[in-house]
């Protein structure tokens, strides 16, 4: 049996494994969810007559990130059209105007499924999604009791403590779950548990883009200790440990497993999560250097240090330089992923909502031997995975499925390399429509097969308002069943 690869799984944070957006620190997790879903509700602009205003009308009965047809726009796009941002004029006036426009947009985002609002028909599905990000009732009650006993850690207290000190706090993460919603989404944890059950060798690398990840690591470390309220063995929850006890590997992330990337200085600082504004990093970390808490590596040492760290630790946190990327937004200044294309035993996979097929990527893949930048086409679904947060919320096996796809594609590439076939001459058989459909998530499968039939039926129901909508939809689907096009498996094709 062929030995399984070691997996090195790199995870972005915002809108990849957590909902909260660090840009809006006062925004609740449900408000973050609303801002996402408002872009997944599709409709068209309609006007009854010349004197009537142009209004947006919902034409879909479910949330989907995929535009159903070219002539549809999302409710979020419509809101942005109603409250556009200025780019020209006095800087102070622009700031004041744009802040007001953004606030008006948010007010509409946060009430889009309420009674009387354009998307109120999506309220049942919205409620189901909210339930998926809500903690179990027994856990909520336990956290409430813990809060009464130990109180809350405020953000300033968290900032003043290092990860080792936070490891022993007794507040049971109350401040992270004060809104009774998950911070790190359950699918992330279930992925780790699943890989452990499969006896896979794997490492986790948290890759935030300028976000202070201390609260994320604090929660993850509690999970590793078996003290996470949802994985503690209490209240009918499973007990899980990744702390090195009883023969398990230790995935706890302390300060020594953390590093900060400085793009302008082309240096890596390890042993801290505190970023300095000093141009000379030695000045910004003078005290920590004296106490040997941090180390600074130059560009030629960075790659070696990253490689060594992955051999020494099961989990790391590398904070990329968002400020530099924001000033110079191109792929060369984005997050770096180093891979060894000749290493058939290790597979790096980067999960990020900012990975796109045809746009400026937030991740640049580089061969660590040749230092060649690899094209995104070669890397997608092999080293890079575009994440849609809705799939992460709804499908507990989402990351496992994506890992399987990446491994399959990487194995095909290794086979080509072993046979000495140059890439431009590769004659790997093109995947059939059936195989492509097999690789889809459950949500994508339904979008590609059932939605083309169901959506026109739902639109007709909305227009004609039949007495029995279910019978109407059933008859429509029966008459138009040829619209469902499910390809046959290759062995059944003539």
XYZ file of C-alpha atoms in Angstrom:
494
model
C 0.000 0.000 0.000
C 1.356 3.401 -0.985
C 2.379 5.549 1.985
C 0.099 8.506 2.597
C 1.519 11.991 2.324
C 2.191 14.272 5.239
C -0.304 17.113 5.001
C 0.665 20.685 5.854
C -2.619 22.573 6.032
C -2.410 26.375 5.886
C -5.567 28.198 6.997
C -6.449 31.828 6.503
C -8.725 33.076 9.299
C -11.316 35.668 8.228
C -14.169 34.141 6.231
C -12.258 30.869 5.957
C -12.488 29.253 9.392
C -13.988 32.178 11.338
C -16.859 34.530 10.532
C -15.729 37.662 12.340
C -14.006 40.240 10.159
C -11.088 41.926 11.918
C -11.781 45.161 10.005
C -14.937 45.659 12.083
C -14.071 44.817 15.672
C -17.509 45.781 17.016
C -19.396 43.634 14.523
C -21.066 40.490 15.870
C -20.638 37.114 14.210
C -24.248 37.147 13.047
C -23.753 40.585 11.492
C -20.695 39.206 9.680
C -22.859 36.339 8.429
C -25.531 38.776 7.240
C -22.964 40.778 5.289
C -21.904 37.581 3.518
C -25.381 36.207 2.804
C -26.722 39.509 1.482
C -24.313 38.945 -1.428
C -25.757 35.462 -2.009
C -29.371 36.605 -2.555
C -30.057 37.172 -6.271
C -32.697 39.089 -8.147
C -33.393 41.686 -10.842
C -34.246 45.364 -11.030
C -37.905 45.971 -11.821
C -40.028 49.044 -12.553
C -43.826 48.885 -12.780
C -44.146 52.022 -14.905
C -42.205 55.150 -15.791
C -43.373 56.960 -12.656
C -42.478 54.111 -10.291
C -39.027 53.745 -8.736
C -36.647 51.015 -9.881
C -36.652 48.323 -7.194
C -34.726 45.100 -6.624
C -36.811 41.898 -6.529
C -35.638 38.563 -5.133
C -35.797 35.729 -7.699
C -34.011 32.899 -5.897
C -35.243 30.721 -3.059
C -31.874 29.910 -1.537
C -28.524 31.518 -0.843
C -25.849 30.767 -3.418
C -22.444 32.347 -4.110
C -22.835 31.578 -7.819
C -24.657 34.141 -9.969
C -27.624 32.164 -11.402
C -27.668 34.164 -14.646
C -25.774 37.105 -16.089
C -28.757 39.449 -15.846
C -29.148 38.974 -12.088
C -27.512 41.079 -9.392
C -27.188 40.347 -5.698
C -28.995 42.401 -3.090
C -25.585 43.515 -1.832
C -24.664 44.841 -5.279
C -27.978 46.694 -5.398
C -27.377 48.287 -1.986
C -23.874 49.350 -3.027
C -25.343 50.987 -6.139
C -27.774 52.929 -3.948
C -24.986 54.121 -1.643
C -21.858 54.454 -3.831
C -18.509 55.505 -2.396
C -16.700 58.655 -3.508
C -13.116 58.608 -4.746
C -12.624 62.232 -5.794
C -12.774 65.509 -3.878
C -11.578 66.824 -0.542
C -10.085 63.916 1.503
C -11.972 64.885 4.676
C -15.262 65.172 2.783
C -14.651 61.827 1.076
C -13.989 60.127 4.422
C -17.100 61.583 6.047
C -19.311 60.754 3.050
C -17.961 57.215 2.659
C -18.288 56.435 6.373
C -21.930 57.502 6.203
C -22.540 55.431 3.045
C -20.935 52.347 4.606
C -23.076 52.738 7.723
C -26.248 53.032 5.606
C -25.257 49.921 3.673
C -24.761 47.981 6.898
C -28.152 48.968 8.258
C -29.758 47.390 5.184
C -27.489 44.321 5.365
C -28.442 43.668 8.973
C -32.204 43.672 8.368
C -32.385 42.125 4.889
C -34.476 39.064 5.901
C -36.782 40.836 8.345
C -40.511 41.184 7.722
C -41.187 43.628 4.905
C -37.615 43.486 3.564
C -36.770 42.279 0.017
C -35.200 38.986 1.167
C -37.715 37.983 3.849
C -38.596 34.800 1.880
C -35.079 33.552 2.654
C -35.671 33.839 6.413
C -36.245 30.064 6.969
C -32.929 29.165 5.316
C -31.226 32.050 7.095
C -32.466 30.708 10.451
C -31.101 27.246 9.629
C -27.683 28.707 8.837
C -27.671 30.774 12.048
C -28.448 27.599 13.996
C -25.322 25.972 12.522
C -23.092 28.714 13.969
C -24.858 28.747 17.358
C -23.441 26.869 20.350
C -25.452 23.963 21.830
C -27.897 25.049 24.558
C -26.142 23.027 27.277
C -22.821 24.674 26.397
C -24.423 28.135 26.493
C -25.756 27.399 29.980
C -22.351 26.168 31.169
C -20.639 29.278 29.822
C -23.207 31.432 31.584
C -22.394 29.735 34.889
C -18.656 30.067 34.241
C -19.086 33.784 33.536
C -20.842 34.248 36.866
C -18.029 32.420 38.662
C -14.931 33.710 36.868
C -16.118 36.793 34.993
C -14.817 37.856 31.589
C -11.386 38.625 30.223
C -11.570 41.925 28.365
C -9.569 42.524 25.190
C -6.984 44.651 26.988
C -6.285 41.820 29.446
C -5.880 39.404 26.545
C -3.379 41.755 24.866
C -1.302 41.991 28.043
C -0.879 38.211 28.331
C 1.214 35.883 26.226
C -0.108 32.570 24.939
C 1.448 30.600 27.802
C -0.335 32.777 30.371
C -3.608 32.529 28.461
C -3.277 28.743 28.432
C -4.020 28.608 32.163
C -6.862 31.145 32.351
C -10.079 29.916 33.935
C -12.685 32.058 32.262
C -13.569 29.243 29.821
C -13.306 31.596 26.841
C -16.447 33.453 27.901
C -15.536 36.649 26.069
C -15.127 34.712 22.806
C -18.604 33.186 23.043
C -20.487 36.092 24.611
C -22.905 36.099 21.647
C -23.444 32.299 21.926
C -21.882 31.763 18.493
C -18.873 29.706 17.454
C -15.636 31.571 16.802
C -13.624 28.834 15.067
C -16.248 27.018 13.023
C -17.019 23.363 13.887
C -15.987 22.114 10.437
C -12.394 23.151 11.181
C -12.317 21.091 14.373
C -14.075 18.132 12.762
C -11.413 18.139 10.042
C -8.649 17.766 12.622
C -10.548 15.036 14.489
C -11.234 13.197 11.218
C -7.565 13.294 10.189
C -6.575 11.928 13.586
C -9.048 9.044 13.195
C -7.545 8.343 9.763
C -4.107 8.262 11.456
C -2.853 10.886 9.024
C 0.342 12.794 9.669
C -0.516 16.482 9.416
C 0.514 19.948 10.540
C -1.630 23.064 10.962
C -0.350 26.523 10.007
C -2.568 29.484 10.845
C -1.995 32.212 8.220
C -3.788 35.413 9.276
C -3.274 38.486 7.115
C -2.489 41.210 9.622
C -5.129 40.007 12.087
C -4.073 39.606 15.712
C -4.729 35.874 16.090
C -4.268 35.633 19.859
C -7.931 34.891 20.605
C -8.034 32.300 17.822
C -4.938 30.552 19.163
C -6.273 30.838 22.691
C -9.413 28.945 21.701
C -7.480 26.399 19.620
C -5.130 25.687 22.532
C -8.105 25.050 24.832
C -9.364 22.579 22.231
C -5.988 20.824 22.233
C -6.088 20.574 26.044
C -9.577 19.057 26.006
C -10.966 22.184 27.691
C -12.974 23.655 24.822
C -16.624 23.843 25.969
C -17.771 22.014 22.818
C -15.110 19.276 23.014
C -14.686 18.738 26.751
C -16.660 15.549 27.377
C -19.257 17.532 29.307
C -22.854 18.138 28.187
C -22.738 15.169 25.787
C -19.826 16.706 23.871
C -16.880 14.579 22.684
C -13.597 14.887 24.560
C -10.649 15.475 22.270
C -7.006 16.116 23.129
C -4.076 17.192 20.969
C -1.701 18.148 23.796
C 0.926 15.412 23.578
C -0.636 13.297 26.327
C -1.255 9.550 26.000
C 0.792 9.260 22.846
C -0.970 12.091 21.006
C 0.945 14.765 19.130
C 1.116 18.241 20.640
C -0.623 20.907 18.533
C -0.635 23.650 21.185
C 0.638 26.946 19.738
C 2.710 29.069 22.124
C 4.629 32.243 21.324
C 7.707 30.317 20.195
C 5.596 28.737 17.425
C 4.521 32.169 16.143
C 6.191 34.438 13.600
C 5.636 37.772 11.868
C 6.543 38.420 8.233
C 7.963 41.879 7.390
C 7.893 42.359 3.609
C 9.620 45.741 3.420
C 12.541 44.605 5.570
C 12.433 41.102 4.027
C 12.751 39.600 7.474
C 10.991 37.095 9.703
C 10.564 37.636 13.449
C 9.825 34.503 15.488
C 8.671 34.152 19.087
C 6.087 36.944 19.223
C 2.767 38.227 17.889
C 3.574 41.878 18.606
C 4.275 43.864 15.446
C 6.534 46.927 15.587
C 6.455 50.060 13.411
C 10.210 50.598 13.709
C 12.088 50.428 10.406
C 14.993 48.681 12.112
C 13.425 45.598 13.627
C 16.285 45.233 16.098
C 15.166 48.541 17.648
C 11.546 47.434 17.845
C 12.407 44.177 19.590
C 15.385 45.332 21.651
C 14.060 44.017 24.980
C 12.851 40.680 23.563
C 16.188 40.137 21.793
C 18.092 40.758 25.028
C 15.898 38.232 26.824
C 16.220 35.809 23.875
C 12.445 35.680 23.465
C 12.534 36.494 19.748
C 14.838 35.871 16.818
C 15.148 37.796 13.561
C 15.926 36.026 10.292
C 16.866 37.633 6.990
C 15.524 36.640 3.586
C 18.078 33.902 2.950
C 17.382 32.324 6.351
C 13.585 32.610 6.256
C 12.880 29.576 4.103
C 15.217 27.369 6.143
C 13.586 28.522 9.379
C 10.083 27.820 8.074
C 11.153 24.326 6.966
C 12.800 23.600 10.320
C 9.771 24.850 12.249
C 7.465 22.470 10.393
C 9.728 19.566 11.379
C 9.796 20.627 15.043
C 6.128 21.587 15.600
C 2.722 20.220 14.642
C 1.106 23.665 14.636
C 2.403 27.147 13.815
C 1.087 30.658 13.293
C 2.626 32.919 10.642
C 1.177 36.423 10.429
C 1.656 37.905 6.960
C 2.263 41.606 6.299
C -1.126 43.053 5.332
C -0.039 46.701 5.614
C 2.670 46.196 2.984
C 0.269 44.325 0.690
C -2.313 47.096 1.082
C 0.291 49.673 0.036
C 1.558 47.526 -2.872
C -1.313 45.165 -3.804
C 0.042 42.486 -6.104
C 0.655 38.758 -5.863
C 4.373 39.214 -5.226
C 3.536 40.949 -1.939
C 0.756 38.579 -0.895
C 1.044 35.560 1.366
C 3.783 33.153 0.341
C 3.392 29.394 0.125
C 6.635 27.492 -0.436
C 6.347 23.996 -1.917
C 8.882 21.421 -3.073
C 7.557 19.975 -6.314
C 10.055 17.107 -6.090
C 8.855 16.055 -2.621
C 6.320 13.310 -3.246
C 5.777 12.655 0.464
C 4.524 16.085 1.602
C 1.578 18.126 0.385
C 1.031 21.770 1.347
C -2.549 23.027 0.926
C -3.536 26.662 1.495
C -7.215 27.352 2.280
C -8.237 30.977 1.788
C -11.370 32.846 0.725
C -9.086 35.285 -1.136
C -7.891 32.696 -3.665
C -9.471 33.324 -7.071
C -8.995 31.796 -10.506
C -8.989 34.941 -12.614
C -8.172 37.759 -10.193
C -5.270 39.041 -8.146
C -4.561 36.275 -5.660
C -3.837 36.674 -1.967
C -1.449 33.711 -2.093
C 1.675 33.305 -4.229
C 3.028 29.752 -4.564
C 6.804 29.462 -4.954
C 8.998 26.419 -5.543
C 11.377 26.392 -2.575
C 14.195 24.792 -4.621
C 14.131 26.853 -7.825
C 12.378 29.913 -6.279
C 10.138 29.898 -9.370
C 6.682 31.412 -8.883
C 4.069 28.891 -9.970
C 1.027 29.941 -11.967
C -2.245 29.833 -10.100
C -3.700 27.541 -12.779
C -1.121 24.895 -11.862
C -1.825 25.333 -8.156
C -5.609 25.516 -7.845
C -7.143 22.423 -6.233
C -3.677 21.060 -5.615
C -1.826 23.578 -3.434
C -4.525 26.272 -3.303
C -8.211 25.994 -2.402
C -10.709 28.823 -2.741
C -12.958 28.661 0.311
C -16.563 29.766 0.439
C -17.536 30.274 4.070
C -21.119 29.122 3.430
C -19.828 25.691 2.380
C -17.670 25.563 5.525
C -20.703 26.324 7.703
C -23.067 23.859 6.011
C -20.783 20.903 5.230
C -18.823 19.384 8.172
C -16.733 17.355 5.690
C -15.908 20.327 3.462
C -12.159 20.486 4.164
C -11.774 16.693 4.082
C -13.354 16.609 0.611
C -11.057 19.392 -0.603
C -8.003 17.581 0.779
C -9.004 14.444 -1.146
C -9.310 16.440 -4.379
C -5.904 18.073 -3.853
C -4.256 14.732 -3.105
C -5.750 13.178 -6.216
C -4.518 16.034 -8.411
C -1.068 15.996 -6.810
C -0.785 12.229 -7.346
C -1.523 12.732 -11.042
C 1.247 15.321 -11.199
C 3.713 13.022 -9.407
C 2.897 10.242 -11.856
C 3.695 12.583 -14.732
C 7.002 13.613 -13.123
C 7.997 9.976 -12.469
C 7.324 9.119 -16.114
C 9.416 12.087 -17.223
C 6.631 13.679 -19.230
C 7.153 17.467 -19.599
C 4.152 19.467 -18.493
C 3.482 20.953 -21.919
C 3.430 17.404 -23.381
C 1.318 15.917 -20.643
C -1.462 13.758 -21.991
C -3.388 13.199 -18.811
C -6.898 12.199 -19.865
C -9.374 14.999 -19.510
C -11.747 14.438 -16.626
C -15.241 13.459 -17.637
C -18.260 15.524 -16.651
C -19.129 12.733 -14.215
C -15.723 12.949 -12.498
C -15.961 16.732 -12.248
C -19.420 16.391 -10.713
C -18.115 13.793 -8.253
C -15.558 16.328 -7.002
C -18.209 18.957 -6.270
C -19.382 19.798 -2.790
C -22.984 18.846 -2.020
C -24.050 22.454 -2.514
C -22.292 22.766 -5.898
C -23.757 19.421 -7.002
C -27.285 20.719 -6.404
C -26.491 24.043 -8.076
C -25.271 22.322 -11.233
C -27.923 19.607 -11.499
C -31.167 20.524 -9.749
C -31.117 24.328 -9.670
C -31.471 24.809 -13.496
C -34.814 22.962 -13.248
C -36.014 24.143 -9.857
C -35.335 27.860 -10.252
C -37.706 28.462 -13.216
C -40.375 26.485 -11.340
C -39.994 28.665 -8.259
C -40.077 31.812 -10.380
C -43.347 30.677 -11.987
C -44.820 29.919 -8.557
C -43.959 33.460 -7.518
C -45.669 34.883 -10.625
C -48.742 32.621 -10.906
C -49.378 31.961 -7.180
C -51.055 28.516 -7.632
C -53.332 27.112 -4.902
C -51.042 24.114 -4.407
C -47.430 25.273 -4.981
C -45.944 21.812 -4.333
C -48.161 20.135 -6.932
C -47.387 22.946 -9.393
C -43.622 22.499 -8.880
C -43.919 18.703 -9.134
C -45.819 18.886 -12.439
C -43.406 21.476 -13.829
C -40.412 19.316 -12.928
C -42.073 16.230 -14.429
C -42.754 18.012 -17.722
C -39.260 19.504 -17.907
C -37.172 16.702 -16.401
C -34.826 16.790 -19.407
C -33.436 20.021 -17.929
C -31.719 17.929 -15.215
C -28.520 16.854 -16.900
C -26.579 14.334 -14.797
C -23.696 12.780 -16.765
C -23.276 9.019 -16.771
C -20.268 7.322 -15.154
C -17.529 6.632 -17.747
C -18.100 2.850 -17.673
C -21.771 3.369 -18.621
C -21.017 5.640 -21.546
C -20.980 4.069 -24.993
